Coordinates of C-alpha atoms in Angstrom, one line a residue:
Chain T
M20 CA -14.9 -43.4 -7.3
K21 CA -14.2 -40.6 -4.8
L22 CA -12.1 -37.7 -5.8
F23 CA -9.2 -38.4 -3.0
T24 CA -9.4 -42.3 -3.9
R25 CA -8.2 -41.4 -7.5
Y26 CA -5.9 -39.0 -6.1
N27 CA -4.5 -41.5 -3.5
R28 CA -4.1 -44.0 -6.3
V29 CA -2.1 -41.8 -8.6
N30 CA -0.2 -40.4 -5.7
L31 CA 0.4 -43.8 -4.4
A32 CA 1.6 -45.1 -7.8
L33 CA 3.9 -42.1 -8.2
T34 CA 5.1 -42.6 -4.6
A35 CA 6.1 -46.3 -5.3
I36 CA 7.8 -45.6 -8.6
L37 CA 9.8 -42.5 -6.8
L38 CA 11.0 -44.6 -4.0
V39 CA 12.2 -47.2 -6.6
L40 CA 14.3 -45.0 -8.3
S41 CA 15.5 -43.3 -5.3
A42 CA 16.4 -46.8 -4.2
A43 CA 18.2 -47.6 -7.1
A44 CA 20.1 -44.3 -7.2
Y45 CA 20.8 -44.7 -3.6
Y46 CA 22.0 -47.9 -4.6
L47 CA 24.4 -47.2 -7.1
V48 CA 25.7 -44.0 -5.3
I49 CA 26.4 -45.9 -2.1
N50 CA 27.9 -48.5 -4.2
R51 CA 30.0 -46.4 -6.2
I52 CA 31.2 -45.1 -2.4
L53 CA 32.0 -48.5 -1.1
I54 CA 33.9 -49.5 -4.1
H55 CA 36.0 -46.6 -4.1
E56 CA 36.7 -47.1 -0.4
L57 CA 37.5 -50.8 -1.2
D58 CA 39.8 -49.5 -4.1
E59 CA 41.6 -47.2 -1.7
E60 CA 41.9 -50.1 1.0
L61 CA 43.3 -52.3 -2.1
D62 CA 45.7 -49.7 -3.0
D63 CA 46.8 -49.1 0.3
Y64 CA 47.9 -52.8 0.6
K65 CA 49.7 -52.1 -3.0
Q66 CA 51.7 -49.1 -1.3
K67 CA 52.6 -51.9 1.6
V68 CA 53.6 -54.5 -1.0
E69 CA 55.8 -51.9 -3.1
S70 CA 57.5 -50.4 -0.3
F71 CA 58.0 -53.9 1.2
A72 CA 59.4 -55.1 -2.1
N73 CA 61.5 -51.8 -2.9
S74 CA 63.3 -52.3 0.7
S75 CA 63.6 -56.2 0.8
G76 CA 63.7 -57.0 -2.8
N77 CA 61.2 -59.8 -1.8
L78 CA 57.3 -60.0 -1.9
P79 CA 55.9 -60.0 1.7
E80 CA 54.2 -63.0 2.9
K81 CA 50.5 -63.2 2.3
G82 CA 48.7 -61.9 5.4
V83 CA 46.9 -64.1 7.2
L84 CA 44.9 -61.9 9.4
E85 CA 43.8 -59.9 6.5
D86 CA 40.3 -60.1 4.6
L87 CA 42.5 -59.9 1.5
V88 CA 42.8 -62.6 -0.9
V89 CA 46.7 -62.0 -2.5
K90 CA 48.0 -63.7 -5.4
Y91 CA 51.7 -63.1 -7.1
E92 CA 52.4 -64.8 -10.4
P93 CA 55.5 -64.3 -12.4
S94 CA 55.0 -62.6 -15.3
P95 CA 57.6 -61.2 -17.6
E96 CA 54.7 -59.0 -19.2
P97 CA 54.3 -56.0 -17.4
V98 CA 50.3 -55.6 -17.1
A99 CA 48.4 -52.3 -16.9
E100 CA 47.2 -51.5 -13.4
H101 CA 43.5 -52.3 -13.4
Y102 CA 40.5 -52.6 -10.4
S103 CA 38.1 -55.3 -11.7
T104 CA 35.0 -57.0 -10.1
V105 CA 34.9 -60.6 -10.7
K106 CA 33.4 -63.7 -9.5
Q107 CA 35.7 -66.4 -8.0
Y108 CA 35.9 -69.0 -5.2
D109 CA 36.1 -67.8 -1.7
P110 CA 37.5 -70.5 0.6
D111 CA 36.2 -68.7 3.8
E112 CA 32.7 -68.8 2.7
H113 CA 33.0 -72.1 0.8
K114 CA 31.1 -70.7 -2.7
M115 CA 31.6 -68.6 -5.3
E116 CA 31.4 -64.9 -4.2
K117 CA 32.3 -61.3 -5.8
F118 CA 35.3 -59.9 -5.6
R119 CA 37.1 -56.8 -6.0
Q120 CA 40.4 -57.0 -7.2
L121 CA 43.3 -55.2 -8.2
V122 CA 45.9 -56.6 -10.5
Y123 CA 49.3 -54.6 -11.5
T124 CA 52.7 -55.7 -11.8
Q125 CA 55.5 -55.4 -9.1
R126 CA 58.7 -56.0 -9.6
A127 CA 60.5 -57.4 -6.5
G128 CA 64.6 -57.6 -6.7
N129 CA 65.0 -58.9 -10.6
N130 CA 61.8 -60.4 -10.8
S131 CA 58.6 -59.1 -12.4
Y132 CA 55.5 -60.4 -11.0
R133 CA 51.7 -59.8 -11.7
V134 CA 50.2 -59.0 -8.2
T135 CA 46.7 -59.9 -7.6
I136 CA 44.9 -58.2 -4.5
A137 CA 41.1 -59.1 -4.0
K138 CA 38.4 -58.5 -1.7
P139 CA 35.3 -60.2 -1.2
L140 CA 32.3 -57.9 -1.8
E141 CA 29.8 -59.4 0.9
G142 CA 29.2 -56.5 2.5
F143 CA 27.2 -55.3 -0.7
R144 CA 24.6 -57.9 -0.3
L145 CA 23.9 -56.8 2.9
L146 CA 23.6 -53.0 1.3
R147 CA 21.3 -54.3 -1.5
K148 CA 19.1 -56.1 1.3
T149 CA 18.8 -53.1 3.4
I150 CA 18.2 -50.8 0.8
V151 CA 14.9 -52.9 -0.9
Y152 CA 13.7 -53.9 2.6
S153 CA 13.8 -50.2 3.8
T154 CA 12.2 -49.4 0.8
L155 CA 9.5 -51.5 1.1
G156 CA 9.1 -50.3 4.5
I157 CA 8.6 -47.0 3.8
L158 CA 6.4 -47.8 0.9
A159 CA 4.5 -49.9 3.6
I160 CA 4.3 -46.9 6.2
I161 CA 3.3 -44.4 3.4
I162 CA 0.0 -46.5 2.2
L163 CA -0.7 -47.3 5.9
V164 CA -0.3 -43.6 6.7
S165 CA -2.2 -42.3 3.5
L166 CA -5.3 -45.0 4.4
L167 CA -5.3 -43.6 7.8
V168 CA -5.2 -40.3 6.5
N169 CA -8.0 -40.7 4.1
H170 CA -10.1 -42.5 6.7
L171 CA -9.6 -40.0 9.5
L172 CA -8.5 -36.6 8.3
L173 CA -9.6 -36.2 4.6
K174 CA -13.7 -37.1 5.8
R175 CA -13.0 -34.3 8.0
L176 CA -11.7 -31.8 5.4
W177 CA -14.3 -32.6 3.0
N178 CA -17.5 -32.7 5.3
P179 CA -17.9 -28.5 4.7
F180 CA -18.4 -29.9 0.8
Y181 CA -21.0 -32.6 1.8
D182 CA -22.8 -30.2 3.6
S183 CA -22.8 -27.8 0.9
I184 CA -23.9 -30.5 -1.4
R185 CA -26.6 -31.2 1.2
A186 CA -27.6 -27.5 1.1
V187 CA -28.1 -27.3 -2.2
R188 CA -29.9 -30.5 -2.4
D189 CA -32.8 -29.6 0.0
F190 CA -33.1 -26.2 -1.3
R191 CA -36.8 -25.6 -2.8
L192 CA -37.4 -22.8 -4.7
H193 CA -40.3 -22.0 -3.5
G194 CA -39.5 -22.8 0.2
K195 CA -38.9 -20.1 2.5
N196 CA -35.8 -20.7 4.1
P197 CA -32.6 -19.1 2.6
P198 CA -30.4 -22.4 1.3
G199 CA -28.0 -21.6 4.5
F200 CA -24.3 -22.9 3.6
P201 CA -22.1 -23.6 6.9
K202 CA -19.1 -21.5 7.6
T203 CA -15.7 -23.1 6.7
K204 CA -11.9 -21.9 7.1
I205 CA -11.1 -23.5 3.8
E206 CA -10.8 -21.0 1.0
E207 CA -12.2 -23.1 -2.1
F208 CA -15.2 -24.2 0.0
D209 CA -16.1 -21.0 1.1
F210 CA -15.5 -19.6 -2.1
M211 CA -17.8 -22.2 -3.5
N212 CA -20.4 -21.6 -0.8
H213 CA -20.2 -18.0 -1.5
N214 CA -21.2 -18.1 -5.2
L215 CA -23.7 -21.3 -4.7
D216 CA -25.5 -18.9 -2.0
N217 CA -25.5 -15.8 -4.6
V218 CA -26.9 -18.2 -7.3
L219 CA -29.6 -19.6 -5.3
R220 CA -30.6 -16.4 -3.6
N221 CA -30.7 -14.7 -7.3
A222 CA -32.7 -18.0 -8.2
R223 CA -35.1 -17.5 -5.6
T224 CA -35.4 -14.0 -6.4
D225 CA -36.0 -14.5 -9.9
Y226 CA -38.6 -17.0 -9.4
Q227 CA -40.5 -14.7 -7.2
L228 CA -40.7 -12.1 -9.7
L229 CA -41.7 -14.7 -12.0
K230 CA -44.6 -15.8 -9.9
E231 CA -45.7 -12.4 -8.8
F232 CA -45.4 -11.3 -12.6
T233 CA -47.8 -14.2 -13.4
E234 CA -49.9 -13.4 -10.9
N235 CA -50.4 -9.6 -11.5
A236 CA -50.6 -10.4 -15.2
S237 CA -53.7 -12.5 -14.6
H238 CA -55.0 -9.8 -12.6
E239 CA -54.4 -7.1 -15.2
I240 CA -55.8 -9.2 -18.0
Q241 CA -59.0 -9.8 -15.6
T242 CA -60.3 -6.0 -16.5
P243 CA -59.9 -5.8 -20.3
L244 CA -61.6 -8.9 -20.3
A245 CA -64.3 -7.8 -18.0
I246 CA -64.9 -4.6 -20.5
I247 CA -64.8 -6.8 -23.6
R248 CA -67.7 -8.9 -21.9
S249 CA -69.6 -6.2 -20.7
K250 CA -69.5 -4.4 -24.5
L251 CA -70.4 -7.7 -26.1
D252 CA -73.5 -7.9 -23.1
L253 CA -74.8 -4.5 -24.5
L254 CA -74.4 -5.0 -28.3
I255 CA -76.5 -8.1 -28.0
Q256 CA -79.2 -6.0 -26.5
D257 CA -79.8 -3.9 -29.8
E258 CA -82.6 -5.4 -31.7
S259 CA -81.2 -4.8 -35.2
L260 CA -78.9 -7.5 -35.2
S261 CA -79.1 -10.0 -37.9
E262 CA -78.9 -13.4 -37.1
S263 CA -75.5 -14.1 -38.7
Q264 CA -73.9 -11.0 -36.4
G265 CA -75.4 -13.0 -33.7
K266 CA -73.5 -15.9 -34.5
I267 CA -70.0 -13.9 -34.5
L268 CA -71.1 -12.5 -31.3
N269 CA -71.7 -16.2 -29.9
S270 CA -67.9 -17.0 -31.0
A271 CA -66.6 -13.9 -29.5
Y272 CA -68.4 -14.8 -26.4
I273 CA -67.1 -18.4 -26.4
A274 CA -63.3 -17.5 -26.9
I275 CA -64.0 -14.9 -24.2
K276 CA -65.0 -17.1 -21.8
R277 CA -61.7 -19.6 -22.8
I278 CA -59.4 -17.1 -22.2
S279 CA -60.9 -15.9 -18.8
K280 CA -61.2 -19.9 -17.6
L281 CA -57.5 -20.0 -18.8
N282 CA -56.6 -17.1 -16.9
Q283 CA -58.1 -18.3 -13.6
S284 CA -56.2 -21.4 -14.2
L285 CA -53.1 -19.9 -14.3
L286 CA -53.6 -17.8 -11.4
L287 CA -55.0 -20.7 -9.3
L288 CA -51.6 -22.5 -10.1
A289 CA -49.6 -19.2 -9.1
K290 CA -51.7 -18.5 -6.0
I291 CA -51.0 -22.5 -4.7
E292 CA -47.0 -22.1 -5.9
N293 CA -47.2 -19.1 -3.7
N294 CA -48.5 -20.5 -0.9
Q295 CA -51.8 -18.4 -0.6
F296 CA -53.7 -21.3 0.9
T297 CA -52.7 -21.5 4.4
E298 CA -55.6 -22.1 6.3
V299 CA -56.0 -25.7 7.2
E300 CA -58.9 -27.7 8.8
I301 CA -60.3 -31.0 9.1
I302 CA -62.6 -31.8 6.2
D303 CA -65.1 -34.6 5.8
V304 CA -64.4 -35.7 2.4
K305 CA -67.5 -38.1 2.2
Q306 CA -69.5 -34.8 2.7
E307 CA -68.1 -33.0 0.3
L308 CA -68.2 -35.9 -2.2
D309 CA -72.1 -36.5 -1.4
E310 CA -72.1 -32.8 -2.3
K311 CA -70.3 -32.8 -5.3
I312 CA -72.3 -35.9 -6.8
R313 CA -75.4 -34.2 -6.1
Q314 CA -74.4 -30.9 -8.1
F315 CA -73.2 -33.1 -10.9
M316 CA -76.1 -35.1 -11.1
E317 CA -77.8 -33.2 -14.0
L318 CA -74.6 -33.8 -15.9
L319 CA -74.2 -37.5 -14.9
Q320 CA -77.9 -38.5 -15.8
D321 CA -78.0 -35.9 -19.1
N322 CA -75.1 -38.0 -20.3
H323 CA -76.5 -41.6 -19.1
I324 CA -73.8 -41.9 -17.2
K325 CA -73.9 -44.5 -14.3
I326 CA -72.2 -43.9 -11.3
T327 CA -71.3 -46.3 -8.3
A328 CA -70.5 -44.8 -5.1
G329 CA -68.8 -46.7 -2.2
L330 CA -68.1 -43.9 0.6
Q331 CA -66.6 -44.9 4.2
P332 CA -66.4 -41.9 6.2
G333 CA -63.1 -40.1 5.7
Y334 CA -61.2 -37.2 6.7
I335 CA -58.3 -35.3 5.1
S336 CA -56.9 -32.1 6.8
A337 CA -56.3 -29.6 4.3
N338 CA -57.4 -26.5 2.9
R339 CA -61.1 -25.9 1.7
E340 CA -61.2 -24.2 -1.1
L341 CA -58.3 -26.6 -2.9
V342 CA -60.2 -29.7 -1.5
D343 CA -63.0 -28.3 -3.3
I344 CA -61.4 -27.8 -6.5
L345 CA -59.8 -31.0 -6.4
L346 CA -62.8 -33.0 -6.1
N347 CA -64.6 -30.9 -9.0
N348 CA -61.7 -31.3 -11.1
L349 CA -61.2 -34.9 -11.0
L350 CA -65.1 -35.6 -10.7
G351 CA -65.7 -32.7 -13.9
N352 CA -63.2 -35.0 -15.6
A353 CA -64.5 -38.4 -14.9
I354 CA -67.7 -37.2 -16.6
V355 CA -66.6 -35.0 -19.4
H356 CA -64.3 -37.5 -20.8
N357 CA -66.5 -40.3 -20.4
R358 CA -68.2 -41.8 -23.3
P359 CA -72.1 -41.8 -23.2
E360 CA -73.9 -44.7 -21.1
G361 CA -70.5 -45.3 -19.5
A362 CA -70.0 -45.3 -15.8
V363 CA -68.0 -43.3 -12.8
I364 CA -67.2 -45.6 -9.5
I365 CA -66.3 -43.5 -6.6
E366 CA -64.5 -45.4 -3.8
L367 CA -63.7 -43.7 -0.4
A368 CA -62.2 -45.5 2.7
A369 CA -60.3 -43.3 5.8
S370 CA -57.1 -42.0 3.7
R371 CA -57.8 -42.9 0.3
L372 CA -60.0 -41.7 -2.3
T373 CA -60.2 -43.5 -6.1
I374 CA -62.3 -42.3 -9.0
S375 CA -62.6 -44.2 -12.0
N376 CA -64.0 -43.8 -15.0
T377 CA -64.8 -45.2 -18.6
G378 CA -63.7 -43.4 -21.7
V379 CA -61.2 -43.8 -24.3
E380 CA -60.1 -47.3 -24.6
R381 CA -56.6 -46.8 -23.8
E382 CA -54.2 -45.8 -21.5
L383 CA -53.4 -42.1 -21.2
D384 CA -49.5 -41.0 -21.2
K385 CA -48.8 -41.0 -17.9
S386 CA -45.8 -38.9 -18.3
R387 CA -47.4 -36.1 -19.5
L388 CA -50.9 -36.4 -18.0
F389 CA -50.1 -34.2 -15.0
R390 CA -48.1 -31.5 -17.2
R391 CA -49.8 -28.1 -18.4
F392 CA -51.8 -27.9 -21.3
Y393 CA -51.8 -31.5 -21.6
K394 CA -54.8 -32.4 -23.7
A395 CA -55.5 -36.0 -24.7
E396 CA -57.1 -35.0 -27.8
Q397 CA -56.2 -31.9 -29.9
H398 CA -59.4 -30.0 -30.6
T399 CA -61.0 -29.6 -27.1
H400 CA -62.2 -26.3 -25.6
H401 CA -60.7 -27.6 -22.6
N402 CA -57.3 -26.1 -21.7
G403 CA -55.6 -28.7 -20.1
L404 CA -54.8 -27.0 -16.9
G405 CA -57.7 -29.0 -15.2
L406 CA -55.1 -32.3 -14.0
S407 CA -51.9 -29.9 -13.4
I408 CA -53.8 -28.0 -10.8
V409 CA -55.3 -31.5 -9.1
K410 CA -51.4 -32.4 -9.1
Q411 CA -50.2 -28.8 -7.7
I412 CA -53.2 -29.1 -4.9
C413 CA -52.0 -32.6 -4.0
E414 CA -48.3 -32.1 -3.8
H415 CA -49.5 -28.8 -1.7
T416 CA -51.5 -31.0 0.5
G417 CA -49.7 -34.1 1.0
I418 CA -51.6 -36.5 -1.3
S419 CA -50.0 -38.8 -3.3
I420 CA -51.9 -39.1 -6.9
N421 CA -51.4 -41.8 -9.2
Y422 CA -53.3 -42.8 -12.4
H423 CA -53.6 -46.3 -14.0
F424 CA -55.9 -47.7 -16.5
E425 CA -57.6 -51.2 -15.9
N426 CA -60.4 -53.2 -17.1
G427 CA -61.3 -50.4 -19.9
F428 CA -61.4 -48.0 -16.4
H429 CA -59.1 -44.8 -16.0
V430 CA -58.5 -44.8 -12.2
F431 CA -57.2 -41.8 -10.1
S432 CA -56.4 -42.9 -6.8
L433 CA -55.5 -40.4 -3.8
E434 CA -53.8 -41.6 -0.8
W435 CA -53.0 -39.0 1.9
K436 CA -52.3 -39.2 5.8
E437 CA -55.2 -39.8 8.3
P438 CA -55.5 -36.3 10.1
A439 CA -54.7 -37.1 14.0
G440 CA -57.6 -37.3 16.3
S441 CA -60.6 -38.1 13.5
Chain Z
M8 CA -84.1 3.6 -7.8
K9 CA -80.5 5.1 -7.5
L10 CA -77.2 3.3 -8.2
L11 CA -73.7 4.3 -7.1
V12 CA -70.9 2.4 -9.8
I13 CA -67.6 3.2 -8.0
E14 CA -65.1 1.9 -10.7
D15 CA -61.8 3.5 -12.2
E16 CA -62.1 2.0 -15.4
R17 CA -64.4 4.3 -16.9
D18 CA -65.5 1.8 -20.2
L19 CA -67.0 -0.4 -17.7
S20 CA -68.4 1.6 -15.3
E21 CA -70.5 2.8 -18.5
S22 CA -71.3 -0.7 -19.5
I23 CA -72.7 -1.2 -16.4
C24 CA -74.9 2.1 -16.1
T25 CA -76.1 1.9 -19.7
Y26 CA -77.4 -2.0 -18.9
L27 CA -78.6 -1.5 -15.4
G28 CA -79.9 2.0 -16.8
Q29 CA -82.2 0.1 -19.1
E30 CA -84.2 -0.7 -16.4
Q31 CA -85.7 0.9 -13.4
F32 CA -82.1 2.2 -12.3
V33 CA -80.7 5.6 -12.4
C34 CA -76.9 5.4 -12.2
E35 CA -74.2 7.7 -10.9
T36 CA -70.6 7.2 -11.3
A37 CA -67.6 8.2 -9.4
Y38 CA -64.2 6.9 -11.0
D39 CA -62.0 7.6 -7.6
Y40 CA -62.1 7.3 -3.9
E41 CA -62.9 11.3 -3.5
A42 CA -65.7 11.7 -5.7
A43 CA -67.4 8.3 -4.2
M44 CA -66.7 9.8 -0.7
E45 CA -68.5 12.9 -1.8
K46 CA -71.6 11.2 -3.5
I47 CA -72.0 8.8 -0.4
H48 CA -72.2 11.5 2.0
L49 CA -74.5 13.6 -0.4
N50 CA -76.9 10.8 -1.7
E51 CA -78.7 7.6 -0.6
Y52 CA -78.4 5.0 -3.1
A53 CA -80.2 1.5 -3.3
C54 CA -77.1 -0.1 -3.9
I55 CA -73.7 1.0 -4.4
I56 CA -71.2 -1.5 -6.8
L57 CA -67.5 -1.0 -5.5
D58 CA -64.4 -1.9 -7.3
I59 CA -62.2 -2.9 -4.1
M60 CA -59.3 -2.5 -6.5
L61 CA -59.0 1.0 -6.9
P62 CA -55.9 2.4 -8.0
S63 CA -54.8 3.6 -4.4
G64 CA -56.6 0.7 -2.8
S65 CA -59.0 2.5 -0.8
G66 CA -61.8 1.0 -2.0
I67 CA -61.9 -1.3 1.3
N68 CA -61.5 2.4 3.0
L69 CA -64.8 3.2 1.4
L70 CA -66.5 -0.1 2.5
A71 CA -65.5 0.4 6.1
T72 CA -66.4 4.3 6.2
L73 CA -69.9 3.3 4.9
K74 CA -70.1 0.9 7.4
E75 CA -68.7 3.5 10.4
E76 CA -71.2 5.7 9.3
G77 CA -74.4 3.6 9.6
K78 CA -75.2 3.6 5.9
S79 CA -78.0 1.2 4.9
E80 CA -76.9 1.1 1.3
G81 CA -76.3 -2.5 -0.1
V82 CA -72.9 -3.0 -1.4
L83 CA -72.0 -5.4 -4.4
I84 CA -67.9 -5.5 -4.4
I85 CA -66.3 -6.4 -8.0
S86 CA -63.0 -7.3 -8.1
A87 CA -60.4 -8.8 -10.6
K88 CA -59.2 -10.9 -7.5
N89 CA -61.2 -14.1 -7.4
S90 CA -60.1 -15.4 -3.9
L91 CA -62.1 -16.8 -1.3
E92 CA -60.1 -14.8 1.0
D93 CA -60.6 -11.4 -0.7
K94 CA -64.4 -12.7 -0.7
I95 CA -64.8 -13.5 2.9
N96 CA -62.7 -10.6 4.0
G97 CA -65.1 -8.0 2.0
L98 CA -68.0 -9.7 3.4
K99 CA -66.9 -9.5 6.7
L100 CA -66.6 -5.7 6.5
G101 CA -70.1 -5.7 5.8
A102 CA -70.3 -5.9 2.0
D103 CA -73.8 -7.9 0.8
D104 CA -72.1 -9.8 -2.2
Y105 CA -69.2 -10.3 -4.1
L106 CA -68.4 -10.8 -8.0
A107 CA -65.4 -11.7 -9.6
K108 CA -64.4 -10.0 -13.0
P109 CA -65.0 -10.8 -15.8
F110 CA -69.0 -11.2 -15.3
H111 CA -71.8 -11.0 -17.2
L112 CA -73.8 -7.7 -17.1
A113 CA -76.8 -10.0 -16.2
E114 CA -75.1 -11.6 -13.4
L115 CA -74.6 -8.0 -12.2
G116 CA -78.3 -7.3 -12.8
A117 CA -79.3 -10.4 -11.0
R118 CA -77.1 -9.8 -7.7
V119 CA -78.2 -6.1 -7.6
A120 CA -81.6 -6.9 -8.0
A121 CA -81.3 -9.5 -5.2
I122 CA -79.4 -6.9 -3.1
I123 CA -82.0 -4.4 -3.2
R124 CA -84.9 -7.0 -2.5
R125 CA -83.2 -8.1 0.6
K126 CA -82.5 -4.5 1.8
S127 CA -85.8 -2.7 0.9
F128 CA -88.3 -5.0 1.1
D129 CA -88.7 -5.8 4.9
G130 CA -90.3 -8.8 5.4
K131 CA -92.3 -8.3 2.2
T132 CA -91.0 -10.8 0.3
R133 CA -93.2 -10.9 -3.0
I134 CA -92.6 -9.7 -6.1
T135 CA -95.4 -9.0 -8.6
I136 CA -95.0 -8.9 -12.3
D137 CA -97.5 -9.1 -14.3
H138 CA -99.4 -12.1 -14.4
L139 CA -96.7 -13.4 -12.0
V140 CA -96.3 -13.6 -8.0
L141 CA -92.9 -14.8 -6.9
D142 CA -92.5 -15.5 -3.1
I143 CA -89.0 -15.1 -2.4
S144 CA -89.2 -16.6 0.9
E145 CA -90.9 -19.4 0.3
R146 CA -89.5 -20.1 -3.5
S147 CA -92.9 -20.3 -4.9
L148 CA -94.5 -19.1 -8.0
K149 CA -98.4 -18.4 -8.1
S150 CA -100.3 -16.6 -11.1
T151 CA -102.0 -13.4 -10.0
A152 CA -105.1 -15.7 -10.4
G153 CA -103.9 -17.3 -7.2
E154 CA -102.8 -20.8 -9.2
E155 CA -100.0 -22.1 -7.7
I156 CA -97.4 -22.9 -10.8
A157 CA -94.9 -25.7 -9.1
L158 CA -91.3 -25.1 -10.2
T159 CA -88.3 -27.0 -9.8
R160 CA -85.2 -25.5 -7.9
K161 CA -83.7 -24.5 -11.1
E162 CA -86.8 -23.5 -13.0
Y163 CA -87.4 -20.8 -10.0
D164 CA -83.7 -19.7 -10.1
L165 CA -84.0 -19.2 -14.0
L166 CA -87.2 -17.5 -13.7
L167 CA -85.8 -15.1 -11.1
Y168 CA -82.7 -14.1 -13.2
F169 CA -85.1 -13.5 -16.1
I170 CA -87.2 -11.2 -13.8
S171 CA -84.0 -9.6 -12.4
N172 CA -82.8 -9.1 -16.1
K173 CA -86.2 -8.7 -17.8
N174 CA -86.5 -6.8 -21.4
R175 CA -82.9 -7.6 -21.8
V176 CA -81.0 -10.1 -24.0
V177 CA -79.1 -12.8 -21.6
T178 CA -76.8 -14.9 -23.0
K179 CA -77.4 -19.2 -22.4
E180 CA -73.5 -18.9 -21.5
A181 CA -74.3 -16.1 -18.4
I182 CA -77.5 -18.6 -17.3
V183 CA -75.4 -21.5 -17.2
E184 CA -72.9 -19.9 -15.2
H185 CA -75.9 -18.4 -13.0
L186 CA -77.6 -21.7 -12.6
W187 CA -74.4 -24.2 -12.3
G188 CA -71.2 -21.9 -11.6
D189 CA -68.6 -21.1 -13.7
E190 CA -66.6 -24.4 -12.0
I191 CA -68.8 -27.0 -14.0
D192 CA -67.2 -26.7 -17.4
M193 CA -69.8 -28.5 -19.7
A194 CA -69.4 -28.5 -23.2
D195 CA -72.9 -29.4 -24.0
S196 CA -74.4 -27.3 -20.9
Y197 CA -76.5 -25.5 -23.6
D198 CA -78.8 -28.4 -24.0
F199 CA -79.7 -28.3 -20.5
V200 CA -80.3 -24.8 -20.7
Y201 CA -82.6 -25.2 -23.6
S202 CA -84.6 -27.7 -21.5
H203 CA -85.1 -25.9 -18.6
I204 CA -86.1 -23.0 -20.5
K205 CA -88.5 -25.1 -22.5
N206 CA -90.2 -26.9 -19.3
L207 CA -90.6 -23.3 -17.7
R208 CA -92.1 -22.1 -20.6
K209 CA -94.4 -24.7 -20.8
K210 CA -95.5 -24.1 -17.4
L211 CA -95.8 -20.7 -17.4
T212 CA -98.1 -20.8 -20.8
Q213 CA -100.1 -23.8 -19.2
A214 CA -100.8 -21.6 -15.9
G215 CA -102.4 -19.1 -18.8
C216 CA -99.5 -16.5 -18.5
P217 CA -98.5 -15.1 -22.3
D218 CA -95.0 -16.4 -23.3
Y219 CA -92.5 -14.2 -21.9
I220 CA -89.4 -15.9 -23.0
K221 CA -88.3 -15.1 -26.5
A222 CA -85.1 -16.8 -28.5
V223 CA -82.8 -14.2 -29.7
Y224 CA -80.8 -15.6 -32.5
G225 CA -79.5 -18.3 -31.1
M226 CA -77.2 -17.0 -28.5
G227 CA -79.6 -15.9 -25.8
Y228 CA -83.2 -15.1 -24.7
K229 CA -85.2 -12.2 -23.3
F230 CA -87.9 -12.3 -20.8
V231 CA -90.3 -9.6 -22.3
I232 CA -92.8 -8.0 -20.2
S233 CA -94.4 -5.2 -21.9
S234 CA -95.0 -2.4 -19.4

């Protein structure tokens, strides 16, 4: 539910209640005033009757023209003068009607009479009708107007809000453009935009610093690693080393290689995120794949893995270095995570590449597969960054990558937009 | 032959000099831009090993100066930045090769040897070592008796690598990186090294050469040529 629809509902309900209450109050007040007027009219007539009776000793004839119903009844007992509203038969309208009446005792000569002066309250019905209808009318007008206002005015009033939300939605931490919030004259929106702008700018600055930090840290790590490795290279020249010392050094070498690879992978990820691979050219994917397969042939043969390549011509507009890394990682994975006597199938079409391989007989965890440091098996010397680099390269290059497990094959399929003019 | 190592990390510089000094090279060191400039002007070197990321960022200036002055020294850039862009830039400016840190000293040795061969043989592309004659341009090997020893590409690369690092222990790991590059992350790559070395050794001994390749405590090999 939209904020204003909600507000509108509450508002309309309250307005309706208020209108009904005020209509009731209105009715009561007007009612009182009218009755007061009526009472005065009755009182006037009473005065007339009194003065007539005092001067003539008789009661006056009942008026024919007046709208009043007057009754005289002889009554020895005096009655207290009082006003009241009663229902009685109206001879003019031929039905029961409400009347306002005044009852009092009038002496005329030696006789005492109970005088009843009554006037129909028919005006009140009209009053009630008028008030009910006008209230309903006003309510209808309010609803209509608020709907119109909602449709026409409020949409426009809320426009800056939606513009801002859109700006935030389209904002990318690694993008280049500042978020760009539209100017607005409305104070609340302006306040919101100002703060959003600050938050996003700060986030981007922090992100930038973090990326630079990753890159710098990776670079800084290379030099001490180079020193350690070079010292080990010198140490093994010593002819007096024992075999057990050799084993220790070997472990140290392997560990250094791991750090070094890890560091290079992190650096590569940082560089892709930092958009440092800007040079794009049209690459003959078939040619690249042929070359890669040749490079990996020894590894394939040694593990008795059968490779089947169905390569149609295919081209992609991308950075050469990244495509090289991408194919290297995908093919390397297909071989390294294979089983002996397994198979690798590579299929290339104009803008689609699938690399399938046998391996563990179960589907890999799709949700975590492309995450950093994901490893299908724990104790391995792989750093678990290969596929997140693949993913990052795909995102950077505009390739969509998917994984599924089918008939014992782990299938990675890549699709991209064919470059124009190829 | 004289080498100049321009590297601000003294520890690394020292390692490089010790390693390369074990063979025919005499190493000089410069730890900063000024010292390097002075040495370049005073002496001639067979090869200059240049850290392009000197603290003042002047490594690239040194390279430019060398080229401006028409110096013929071969230059090997060593850099903590492993990026294609940097590599291309360096090579454009006239460097002969580019090696990213952290490297194996054996790899450095092989690269330096290759640069020196390219620079100084001037058409003479043969290396004669003990009983072996390598033809660099034809990538072929003969024994001194003139008998052709047929090698595969990998075996030839391996032999050249050994010769560039002769009489020094080279790890299996360094060999793997040299032959297959470090992009291929192979768990069982050491077995490949083993089989290539076995084949090479067999071919050399069959051709009547002594067994040059010594295994060292299961962590590497040494190509021994007694001089």
